PDB file of C-alpha atoms and ligand atoms in Angstrom:
ATOM      1  CA  MET W   1       2.104  -2.380 -19.620  1.00 98.00           C
ATOM      2  CA  GLN W   2      -1.561  -1.494 -19.808  1.00 98.00           C
ATOM      3  CA  HIS W   3      -2.471   2.174 -19.498  1.00 98.00           C
ATOM      4  CA  TYR W   4      -6.131   2.768 -18.624  1.00 98.00           C
ATOM      5  CA  TYR W   5      -6.955   6.061 -20.258  1.00 98.00           C
ATOM      6  CA  HIS W   6      -9.587   8.507 -21.436  1.00 98.00           C
ATOM      7  CA  PRO W   7      -8.769  11.625 -23.466  1.00 98.00           C
ATOM      8  CA  MET W   8     -10.853  13.869 -21.164  1.00 96.00           C
ATOM      9  CA  SER W   9      -9.062  12.786 -17.986  1.00 97.00           C
ATOM     10  CA  ARG W  10      -5.847  13.205 -16.031  1.00 97.00           C
ATOM     11  CA  ALA W  11      -4.635  10.188 -18.006  1.00 98.00           C
ATOM     12  CA  VAL W  12      -3.539  12.650 -20.712  1.00 98.00           C
ATOM     13  CA  THR W  13      -0.696  13.559 -18.336  1.00 98.00           C
ATOM     14  CA  THR W  14       0.480   9.959 -17.954  1.00 98.00           C
ATOM     15  CA  ASP W  15      -0.060   9.414 -21.679  1.00 98.00           C
ATOM     16  CA  TRP W  16       2.220  12.383 -22.312  1.00 98.00           C
ATOM     17  CA  MET W  17       4.792  10.894 -19.910  1.00 98.00           C
ATOM     18  CA  LEU W  18       4.629   7.540 -21.719  1.00 98.00           C
ATOM     19  CA  HIS W  19       5.241   9.362 -24.992  1.00 98.00           C
ATOM     20  CA  GLU W  20       8.155  11.405 -23.562  1.00 98.00           C
ATOM     21  CA  LEU W  21       9.733   8.086 -22.588  1.00 98.00           C
ATOM     22  CA  ASP W  22       8.738   6.353 -25.813  1.00 98.00           C
ATOM     23  CA  ALA W  23       7.486   3.547 -23.549  1.00 98.00           C
ATOM     24  CA  GLU W  24       5.761   0.635 -25.229  1.00 98.00           C
ATOM     25  CA  HIS W  25       2.288   0.142 -23.768  1.00 98.00           C
ATOM     26  CA  GLU W  26      -1.228  -0.951 -24.503  1.00 98.00           C
ATOM     27  CA  GLN W  27      -3.750   1.869 -24.362  1.00 98.00           C
ATOM     28  CA  ILE W  28      -7.100   0.787 -22.898  1.00 98.00           C
ATOM     29  CA  VAL W  29      -9.796   3.420 -23.231  1.00 98.00           C
ATOM     30  CA  ILE W  30     -12.257   3.468 -20.341  1.00 98.00           C
ATOM     31  CA  ASP W  31     -15.168   5.794 -20.969  1.00 98.00           C
ATOM     32  CA  PHE W  32     -15.986   6.999 -17.477  1.00 97.00           C
ATOM     33  CA  THR W  33     -18.748   9.221 -18.892  1.00 96.00           C
ATOM     34  CA  LYS W  34     -20.576   5.938 -19.660  1.00 97.00           C
ATOM     35  CA  GLY W  35     -19.688   4.366 -16.292  1.00 97.00           C
ATOM     36  CA  GLU W  36     -17.113   1.944 -17.736  1.00 98.00           C
ATOM     37  CA  ASN W  37     -14.826   2.704 -14.784  1.00 98.00           C
ATOM     38  CA  GLN W  38     -17.422   1.359 -12.338  1.00 97.00           C
ATOM     39  CA  THR W  39     -17.367  -2.250 -13.556  1.00 98.00           C
ATOM     40  CA  PRO W  40     -16.322  -4.901 -10.991  1.00 98.00           C
ATOM     41  CA  ALA W  41     -13.392  -5.811 -13.290  1.00 97.00           C
ATOM     42  CA  PHE W  42     -11.983  -2.279 -13.329  1.00 98.00           C
ATOM     43  CA  ARG W  43     -12.689  -1.674  -9.646  1.00 98.00           C
ATOM     44  CA  ALA W  44     -10.799  -4.887  -8.856  1.00 97.00           C
ATOM     45  CA  ILE W  45      -7.762  -3.218 -10.440  1.00 98.00           C
ATOM     46  CA  ASN W  46      -8.378   0.224  -8.954  1.00 98.00           C
ATOM     47  CA  PRO W  47     -11.039   0.479  -6.219  1.00 98.00           C
ATOM     48  CA  MET W  48     -10.935   4.265  -6.696  1.00 98.00           C
ATOM     49  CA  ALA W  49     -12.395   3.620 -10.198  1.00 98.00           C
ATOM     50  CA  LYS W  50     -10.145   6.414 -11.445  1.00 98.00           C
ATOM     51  CA  LEU W  51      -8.031   7.133 -14.490  1.00 98.00           C
ATOM     52  CA  PRO W  52      -5.169   6.985 -15.040  1.00 98.00           C
ATOM     53  CA  THR W  53      -4.307   3.464 -13.904  1.00 98.00           C
ATOM     54  CA  LEU W  54      -1.167   1.649 -15.008  1.00 98.00           C
ATOM     55  CA  VAL W  55      -0.671  -2.122 -14.838  1.00 98.00           C
ATOM     56  CA  ASP W  56       2.845  -3.444 -15.349  1.00 98.00           C
ATOM     57  CA  GLY W  57       2.732  -7.224 -14.889  1.00 98.00           C
ATOM     58  CA  ASP W  58       1.780  -7.773 -11.245  1.00 97.00           C
ATOM     59  CA  VAL W  59       2.283  -4.118 -10.397  1.00 97.00           C
ATOM     60  CA  VAL W  60      -0.692  -1.770 -10.262  1.00 98.00           C
ATOM     61  CA  VAL W  61       0.099   1.938 -10.058  1.00 98.00           C
ATOM     62  CA  THR W  62      -2.616   4.527  -9.523  1.00 98.00           C
ATOM     63  CA  GLU W  63      -2.389   8.302  -9.050  1.00 98.00           C
ATOM     64  CA  ALA W  64      -1.014  10.311 -11.973  1.00 98.00           C
ATOM     65  CA  ALA W  65       1.997  11.515  -9.948  1.00 98.00           C
ATOM     66  CA  ALA W  66       2.872   8.000  -8.769  1.00 98.00           C
ATOM     67  CA  ILE W  67       2.640   6.707 -12.343  1.00 98.00           C
ATOM     68  CA  CYS W  68       5.019   9.438 -13.562  1.00 98.00           C
ATOM     69  CA  LEU W  69       7.487   8.670 -10.747  1.00 98.00           C
ATOM     70  CA  TYR W  70       7.255   4.944 -11.467  1.00 98.00           C
ATOM     71  CA  LEU W  71       7.820   5.407 -15.208  1.00 98.00           C
ATOM     72  CA  ALA W  72      10.701   7.854 -14.716  1.00 98.00           C
ATOM     73  CA  ASP W  73      12.450   5.224 -12.551  1.00 98.00           C
ATOM     74  CA  LYS W  74      11.576   2.304 -14.807  1.00 98.00           C
ATOM     75  CA  TYR W  75      13.129   4.127 -17.770  1.00 98.00           C
ATOM     76  CA  ILE W  76      15.839   5.809 -15.681  1.00 97.00           C
ATOM     77  CA  GLU W  77      18.233   5.850 -18.643  1.00 97.00           C
ATOM     78  CA  ARG W  78      15.915   8.364 -20.373  1.00 97.00           C
ATOM     79  CA  GLY W  79      16.940  11.008 -17.814  1.00 97.00           C
ATOM     80  CA  MET W  80      13.491  12.115 -16.590  1.00 98.00           C
ATOM     81  CA  ALA W  81      14.355  11.622 -12.885  1.00 98.00           C
ATOM     82  CA  PRO W  82      17.418  13.021 -11.093  1.00 98.00           C
ATOM     83  CA  PRO W  83      19.750  10.375  -9.627  1.00 96.00           C
ATOM     84  CA  VAL W  84      18.786   9.160  -6.122  1.00 95.00           C
ATOM     85  CA  ASP W  85      21.833  10.880  -4.597  1.00 96.00           C
ATOM     86  CA  SER W  86      21.259  14.185  -6.431  1.00 97.00           C
ATOM     87  CA  PRO W  87      20.303  17.239  -4.318  1.00 96.00           C
ATOM     88  CA  LYS W  88      17.707  17.896  -7.039  1.00 98.00           C
ATOM     89  CA  ARG W  89      15.751  14.923  -5.680  1.00 97.00           C
ATOM     90  CA  GLY W  90      14.156  17.118  -3.024  1.00 97.00           C
ATOM     91  CA  GLN W  91      12.777  19.626  -5.522  1.00 98.00           C
ATOM     92  CA  TYR W  92      11.760  16.760  -7.800  1.00 98.00           C
ATOM     93  CA  TYR W  93       9.570  15.123  -5.150  1.00 98.00           C
ATOM     94  CA  ARG W  94       8.231  18.476  -4.020  1.00 98.00           C
ATOM     95  CA  TYR W  95       6.951  19.463  -7.455  1.00 98.00           C
ATOM     96  CA  VAL W  96       5.540  16.027  -8.264  1.00 98.00           C
ATOM     97  CA  LEU W  97       3.709  15.578  -4.930  1.00 97.00           C
ATOM     98  CA  PHE W  98       2.551  19.182  -4.385  1.00 98.00           C
ATOM     99  CA  CYS W  99       0.079  18.942  -7.274  1.00 97.00           C
ATOM    100  CA  GLY W 100      -2.102  15.970  -6.312  1.00 96.00           C
ATOM    101  CA  SER W 101      -1.972  16.387  -2.565  1.00 95.00           C
ATOM    102  CA  THR W 102      -2.230  20.175  -2.206  1.00 97.00           C
ATOM    103  CA  LEU W 103      -2.800  22.252  -5.331  1.00 96.00           C
ATOM    104  CA  GLU W 104      -5.457  20.109  -7.005  1.00 95.00           C
ATOM    105  CA  PRO W 105      -7.652  19.642  -3.881  1.00 95.00           C
ATOM    106  CA  MET W 106      -7.641  23.424  -3.428  1.00 95.00           C
ATOM    107  CA  PHE W 107      -8.758  23.965  -7.046  1.00 94.00           C
ATOM    108  CA  SER W 108     -11.402  21.232  -6.627  1.00 93.00           C
ATOM    109  CA  VAL W 109     -12.889  22.699  -3.455  1.00 91.00           C
ATOM    110  CA  ASP W 110     -12.719  26.177  -4.996  1.00 91.00           C
ATOM    111  CA  ASP W 111     -14.696  24.945  -8.004  1.00 86.00           C
ATOM    112  CA  LYS W 112     -18.307  25.206  -6.904  1.00 81.00           C
ATOM    113  CA  GLU W 113     -19.362  22.547  -9.433  1.00 82.00           C
ATOM    114  CA  PHE W 114     -16.965  19.896  -8.208  1.00 86.00           C
ATOM    115  CA  ASN W 115     -18.252  16.324  -8.272  1.00 93.00           C
ATOM    116  CA  ALA W 116     -17.029  12.792  -7.554  1.00 95.00           C
ATOM    117  CA  GLN W 117     -16.031  12.232 -11.183  1.00 94.00           C
ATOM    118  CA  SER W 118     -13.693  15.186 -11.292  1.00 94.00           C
ATOM    119  CA  VAL W 119     -12.252  15.412  -7.783  1.00 95.00           C
ATOM    120  CA  GLY W 120      -9.216  13.257  -7.129  1.00 95.00           C
ATOM    121  CA  TRP W 121     -10.692  11.683  -4.021  1.00 96.00           C
ATOM    122  CA  GLY W 122     -13.927  10.606  -5.741  1.00 96.00           C
ATOM    123  CA  ASP W 123     -16.022   9.941  -2.666  1.00 96.00           C
ATOM    124  CA  ARG W 124     -15.764   8.333   0.756  1.00 97.00           C
ATOM    125  CA  GLU W 125     -17.026   4.925  -0.391  1.00 97.00           C
ATOM    126  CA  ARG W 126     -14.297   4.612  -3.040  1.00 98.00           C
ATOM    127  CA  CYS W 127     -11.578   5.897  -0.709  1.00 98.00           C
ATOM    128  CA  MET W 128     -12.550   3.454   2.022  1.00 98.00           C
ATOM    129  CA  ALA W 129     -12.767   0.575  -0.486  1.00 97.00           C
ATOM    130  CA  SER W 130      -9.216   1.508  -1.527  1.00 98.00           C
ATOM    131  CA  VAL W 131      -8.054   1.645   2.089  1.00 98.00           C
ATOM    132  CA  GLU W 132      -9.485  -1.844   2.673  1.00 97.00           C
ATOM    133  CA  ALA W 133      -7.781  -3.152  -0.485  1.00 97.00           C
ATOM    134  CA  MET W 134      -4.452  -1.422   0.213  1.00 98.00           C
ATOM    135  CA  THR W 135      -4.031  -2.074   3.946  1.00 98.00           C
ATOM    136  CA  PRO W 136      -1.909  -5.175   4.599  1.00 98.00           C
ATOM    137  CA  GLU W 137      -3.286  -7.959   6.820  1.00 97.00           C
ATOM    138  CA  GLN W 138       0.176  -8.262   8.348  1.00 96.00           C
ATOM    139  CA  GLY W 139       3.537  -6.573   8.027  1.00 98.00           C
ATOM    140  CA  TRP W 140       3.873  -3.412   6.002  1.00 98.00           C
ATOM    141  CA  VAL W 141       2.532  -2.056   2.745  1.00 98.00           C
ATOM    142  CA  LEU W 142       5.500  -3.350   0.734  1.00 97.00           C
ATOM    143  CA  GLY W 143       5.644  -6.684   2.593  1.00 95.00           C
ATOM    144  CA  ASP W 144       8.194  -7.462   5.304  1.00 93.00           C
ATOM    145  CA  ALA W 145      10.196  -4.244   5.062  1.00 97.00           C
ATOM    146  CA  PHE W 146       8.892  -1.110   6.772  1.00 98.00           C
ATOM    147  CA  SER W 147       9.289   1.857   4.402  1.00 98.00           C
ATOM    148  CA  ALA W 148       8.555   5.542   3.922  1.00 98.00           C
ATOM    149  CA  ALA W 149       5.256   4.421   2.367  1.00 98.00           C
ATOM    150  CA  ASP W 150       4.194   3.176   5.823  1.00 98.00           C
ATOM    151  CA  VAL W 151       5.204   6.463   7.437  1.00 98.00           C
ATOM    152  CA  VAL W 152       2.984   8.378   4.987  1.00 98.00           C
ATOM    153  CA  TYR W 153       0.114   5.897   4.518  1.00 98.00           C
ATOM    154  CA  GLY W 154       0.160   4.542   8.070  1.00 98.00           C
ATOM    155  CA  GLY W 155       0.558   8.047   9.442  1.00 98.00           C
ATOM    156  CA  THR W 156      -2.524   9.159   7.502  1.00 98.00           C
ATOM    157  CA  LEU W 157      -4.628   6.236   8.783  1.00 98.00           C
ATOM    158  CA  ASP W 158      -3.355   6.910  12.299  1.00 97.00           C
ATOM    159  CA  PHE W 159      -4.540  10.535  12.072  1.00 97.00           C
ATOM    160  CA  ALA W 160      -7.853   9.375  10.576  1.00 97.00           C
ATOM    161  CA  VAL W 161      -8.514   6.997  13.477  1.00 96.00           C
ATOM    162  CA  GLN W 162      -7.247   9.477  16.063  1.00 94.00           C
ATOM    163  CA  PHE W 163      -9.496  12.285  14.796  1.00 95.00           C
ATOM    164  CA  GLY W 164     -12.544  10.096  14.135  1.00 95.00           C
ATOM    165  CA  TRP W 165     -12.448  10.466  10.349  1.00 97.00           C
ATOM    166  CA  ILE W 166     -12.515   6.677  10.384  1.00 97.00           C
ATOM    167  CA  LYS W 167     -14.956   5.970  13.186  1.00 94.00           C
ATOM    168  CA  ALA W 168     -15.177   2.189  12.995  1.00 95.00           C
ATOM    169  CA  PRO W 169     -11.935   0.873  11.490  1.00 96.00           C
ATOM    170  CA  SER W 170     -12.064  -2.638  10.091  1.00 97.00           C
ATOM    171  CA  ALA W 171     -10.062  -5.326  11.912  1.00 98.00           C
ATOM    172  CA  SER W 172      -7.184  -5.096   9.427  1.00 97.00           C
ATOM    173  CA  VAL W 173      -7.029  -1.275   9.494  1.00 98.00           C
ATOM    174  CA  ALA W 174      -7.143  -1.258  13.313  1.00 97.00           C
ATOM    175  CA  ALA W 175      -4.395  -3.892  13.509  1.00 98.00           C
ATOM    176  CA  TYR W 176      -2.206  -2.036  11.006  1.00 98.00           C
ATOM    177  CA  VAL W 177      -2.609   1.232  12.913  1.00 98.00           C
ATOM    178  CA  ASN W 178      -1.708  -0.614  16.128  1.00 97.00           C
ATOM    179  CA  ARG W 179       1.462  -1.962  14.470  1.00 98.00           C
ATOM    180  CA  ILE W 180       2.302   1.597  13.393  1.00 98.00           C
ATOM    181  CA  ARG W 181       1.710   2.873  16.934  1.00 97.00           C
ATOM    182  CA  ALA W 182       3.968   0.181  18.413  1.00 97.00           C
ATOM    183  CA  ARG W 183       7.046   1.367  16.523  1.00 98.00           C
ATOM    184  CA  PRO W 184       9.680   2.906  18.781  1.00 98.00           C
ATOM    185  CA  ALA W 185      10.233   5.832  16.392  1.00 98.00           C
ATOM    186  CA  TYR W 186       6.479   6.499  16.312  1.00 98.00           C
ATOM    187  CA  ARG W 187       6.396   6.529  20.113  1.00 97.00           C
ATOM    188  CA  ALA W 188       9.407   8.832  20.274  1.00 97.00           C
ATOM    189  CA  THR W 189       7.544  11.383  18.156  1.00 97.00           C
ATOM    190  CA  HIS W 190       3.887  11.205  19.221  1.00 95.00           C
ATOM    191  CA  ASP W 191       2.050  12.189  22.354  1.00 92.00           C
ATOM    192  CA  PRO W 192       1.439   9.068  24.520  1.00 93.00           C
ATOM    193  CA  SER W 193      -2.312   9.810  24.542  1.00 91.00           C
ATOM    194  CA  TRP W 194      -2.312   8.738  20.873  1.00 87.00           C
ATOM    195  CA  TYR W 195      -1.150   5.200  21.514  1.00 87.00           C
ATOM    196  CA  GLU W 196      -2.084   4.523  25.118  1.00 87.00           C
ATOM    197  CA  SER W 197      -5.852   4.912  24.716  1.00 67.00           C
TER     198      SER W 197
HETATM  199  N1  GSH X 201      -5.927  11.491  -7.673  1.00 74.00           N
HETATM  200  C1  GSH X 201      -6.160  10.870  -8.961  1.00 74.00           C
HETATM  201  C2  GSH X 201      -7.372  11.513  -9.589  1.00 74.00           C
HETATM  202  C3  GSH X 201      -7.807  10.799 -10.845  1.00 74.00           C
HETATM  203  C4  GSH X 201      -9.178  11.289 -11.312  1.00 74.00           C
HETATM  204  O1  GSH X 201      -9.933  11.951 -10.577  1.00 74.00           O
HETATM  205  N2  GSH X 201      -9.527  10.931 -12.556  1.00 74.00           N
HETATM  206  C5  GSH X 201     -10.822  11.258 -13.103  1.00 74.00           C
HETATM  207  C6  GSH X 201     -10.681  11.804 -14.504  1.00 74.00           C
HETATM  208  S1  GSH X 201      -9.626  13.244 -14.571  1.00 74.00           S
HETATM  209  C7  GSH X 201     -11.675  10.016 -13.215  1.00 74.00           C
HETATM  210  O2  GSH X 201     -11.182   8.928 -13.459  1.00 74.00           O
HETATM  211  N3  GSH X 201     -12.990  10.196 -13.043  1.00 74.00           N
HETATM  212  C8  GSH X 201     -13.953   9.145 -13.177  1.00 74.00           C
HETATM  213  C9  GSH X 201     -14.767   8.957 -11.926  1.00 74.00           C
HETATM  214  O3  GSH X 201     -14.335   9.327 -10.828  1.00 74.00           O
HETATM  215  O4  GSH X 201     -15.847   8.398 -12.034  1.00 74.00           O
HETATM  216  C10 GSH X 201      -4.939  11.020  -9.858  1.00 74.00           C
HETATM  217  O5  GSH X 201      -4.171  11.972  -9.681  1.00 74.00           O
HETATM  218  O6  GSH X 201      -4.704  10.171 -10.711  1.00 74.00           O
END
């Protein structure tokens, strides 16, 4: 595994996790203060150009919380994730996902000096480059099987198109959103004006 890291970044959290697990890995220092994260080679791995980034063979994991979840499952015998059937799983997900999606954005917006290097979302260009790279040409984000990842990711793109946050979706984003909107369970839960326009 390669762990793309800088000591003055959120990668200290994933580095800590790797150490808790005693997980063998190669540490690759990317000095974002010198723009090393903006190289085509690094952006090909993570179009967000953000640290931390973990590469495990063919698997690329970005987002500090996702990396911690991935590592806890990969080294499940180390006991850092509750079993899948444990009632503690709910609290586990809640704590892990609350930070990046809710708490951190609030702190970022509250911080009057926030900038693209420090905020989790970077900027629109990087987010949209990531959306283009992450949206499947066909099927679902994990391949043939529809999953909870499509409900969350597809649901977010659906909202973005619906509310005009993405004004001119690319052909693949538009087609993916249309596949999402064609699902019977989606139609059972959304106002018809969302998918009949
Ligand atoms: N949502 C991402 C945020 C990652 C992030 O913003 N990392 C910063 C360092 S703490 C970074 O790589 N900044 C460099 C840049 O954006 O140019 C996560 O949780 O991993």
